[in-house]
CSV table of C-alpha atoms in Angstrom, one decimal:
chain,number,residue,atom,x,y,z
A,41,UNK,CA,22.0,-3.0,3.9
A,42,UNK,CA,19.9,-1.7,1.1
A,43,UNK,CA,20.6,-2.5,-2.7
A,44,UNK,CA,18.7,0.5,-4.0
A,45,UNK,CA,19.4,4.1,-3.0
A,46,UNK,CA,16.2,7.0,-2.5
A,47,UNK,CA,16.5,7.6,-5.9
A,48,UNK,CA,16.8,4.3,-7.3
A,49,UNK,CA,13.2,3.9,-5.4
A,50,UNK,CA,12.1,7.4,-6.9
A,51,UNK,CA,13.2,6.3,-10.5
A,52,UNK,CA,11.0,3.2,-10.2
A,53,UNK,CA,7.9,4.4,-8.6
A,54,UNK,CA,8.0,7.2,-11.7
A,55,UNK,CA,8.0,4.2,-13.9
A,56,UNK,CA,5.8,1.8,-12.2
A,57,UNK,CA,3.8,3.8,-9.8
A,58,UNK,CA,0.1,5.1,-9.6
A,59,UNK,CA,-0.9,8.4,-7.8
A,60,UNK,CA,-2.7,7.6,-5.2
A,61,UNK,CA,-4.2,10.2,-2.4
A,62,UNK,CA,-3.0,9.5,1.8
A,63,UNK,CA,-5.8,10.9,4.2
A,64,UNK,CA,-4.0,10.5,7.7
A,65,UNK,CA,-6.0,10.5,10.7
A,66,UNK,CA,-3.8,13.2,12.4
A,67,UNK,CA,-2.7,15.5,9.6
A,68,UNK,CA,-4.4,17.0,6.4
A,69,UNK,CA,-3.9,14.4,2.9
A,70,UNK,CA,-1.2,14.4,0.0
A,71,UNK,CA,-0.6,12.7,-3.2
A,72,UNK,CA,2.1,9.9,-2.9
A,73,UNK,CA,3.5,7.8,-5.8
A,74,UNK,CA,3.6,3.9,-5.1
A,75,UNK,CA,2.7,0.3,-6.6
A,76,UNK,CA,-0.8,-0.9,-6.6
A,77,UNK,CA,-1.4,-4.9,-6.2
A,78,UNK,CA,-4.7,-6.6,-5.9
A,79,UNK,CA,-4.1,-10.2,-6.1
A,80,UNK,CA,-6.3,-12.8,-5.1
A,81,UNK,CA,-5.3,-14.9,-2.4
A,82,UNK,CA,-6.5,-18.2,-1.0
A,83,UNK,CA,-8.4,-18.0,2.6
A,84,UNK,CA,-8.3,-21.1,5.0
A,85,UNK,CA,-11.9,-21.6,6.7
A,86,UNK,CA,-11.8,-24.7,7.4
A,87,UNK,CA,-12.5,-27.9,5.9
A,88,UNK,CA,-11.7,-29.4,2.8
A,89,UNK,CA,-13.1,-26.5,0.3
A,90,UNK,CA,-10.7,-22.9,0.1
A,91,UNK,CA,-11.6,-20.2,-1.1
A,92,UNK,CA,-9.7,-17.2,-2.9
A,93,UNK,CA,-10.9,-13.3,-2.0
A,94,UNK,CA,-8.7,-9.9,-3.3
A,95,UNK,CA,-6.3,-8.6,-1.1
A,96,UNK,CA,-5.1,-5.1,-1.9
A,97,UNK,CA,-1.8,-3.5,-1.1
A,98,UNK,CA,0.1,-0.4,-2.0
A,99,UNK,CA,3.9,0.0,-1.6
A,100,UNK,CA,5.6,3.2,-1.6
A,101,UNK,CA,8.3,4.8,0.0
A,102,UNK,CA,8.3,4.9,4.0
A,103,UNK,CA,9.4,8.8,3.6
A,104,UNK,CA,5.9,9.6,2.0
A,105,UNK,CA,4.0,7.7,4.7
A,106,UNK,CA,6.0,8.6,8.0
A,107,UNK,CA,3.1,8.4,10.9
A,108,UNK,CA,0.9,6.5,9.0
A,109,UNK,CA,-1.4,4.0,11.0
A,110,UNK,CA,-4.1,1.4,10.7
A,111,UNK,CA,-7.5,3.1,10.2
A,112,UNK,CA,-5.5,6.3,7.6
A,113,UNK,CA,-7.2,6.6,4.1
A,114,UNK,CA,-6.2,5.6,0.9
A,115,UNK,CA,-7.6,6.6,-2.3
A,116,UNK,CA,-7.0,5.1,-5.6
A,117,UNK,CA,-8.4,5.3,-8.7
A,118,UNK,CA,-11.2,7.1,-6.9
A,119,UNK,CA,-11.2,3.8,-4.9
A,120,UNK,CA,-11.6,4.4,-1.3
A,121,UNK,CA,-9.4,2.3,0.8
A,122,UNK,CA,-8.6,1.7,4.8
A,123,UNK,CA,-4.9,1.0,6.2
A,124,UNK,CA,-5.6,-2.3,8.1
A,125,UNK,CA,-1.4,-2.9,8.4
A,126,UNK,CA,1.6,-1.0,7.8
A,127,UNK,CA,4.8,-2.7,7.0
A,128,UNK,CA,8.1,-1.0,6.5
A,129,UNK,CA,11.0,-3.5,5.4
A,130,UNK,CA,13.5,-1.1,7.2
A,131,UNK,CA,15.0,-0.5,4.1
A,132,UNK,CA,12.5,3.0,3.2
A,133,UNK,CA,9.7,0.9,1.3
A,134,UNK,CA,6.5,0.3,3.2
A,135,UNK,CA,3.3,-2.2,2.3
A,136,UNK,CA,0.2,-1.2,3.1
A,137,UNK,CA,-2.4,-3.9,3.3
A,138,UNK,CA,-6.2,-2.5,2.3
A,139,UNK,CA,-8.8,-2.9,3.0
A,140,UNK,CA,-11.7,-1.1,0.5
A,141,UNK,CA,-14.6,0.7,1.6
């Protein structure tokens, strides 16, 4: 059961969100509203020395994305992104994990 409702999600991508431009593979692009996060996370290689690298995700409402699959575009900030995952929490928000170009 979700807390928020469609609108809730609306309100706070208005708030919080960045425009950012969907290229889909099978269909022609739009403009969709969602949260941009670039964070650095640590990467295990192996042995006693980690390392951190950026990992870049997007999350916006699963309505504005239906269809989308690895290899669609992203674009923001005039930032060229690929979709490497898609994952919806069943609840209509989706996380894109990126991958830039």
């Amino acid at each position: 059961m979700t807390v928020e409702t469609a609108a809730d999600r609306a309100l706070m991508l208005a708030d919080f969100g960045v425009d950012a431009i969907f290229d889909p593979q099978t269909s022609s692009y739009k403009t969709v509203k969602g949260i941009f996060d670039n964070i650095y996370e640590e990467v295990e290689a192996g042995g006693n020395v980690g390392f951190a690298m950026q990992q870049p995700r997007f999350f916006c409402r699963t309505n504005d994305i239906d269809g989308s699959t690895e290899g669609d575009a992203l674009e923001i900030g005039s930032v060229p992104y690929t979709i490497k995952v898609v994952m919806s929490d069943g609840n209509g928000m989706t996380e894109l994990v990126l991958e830039k170009d």
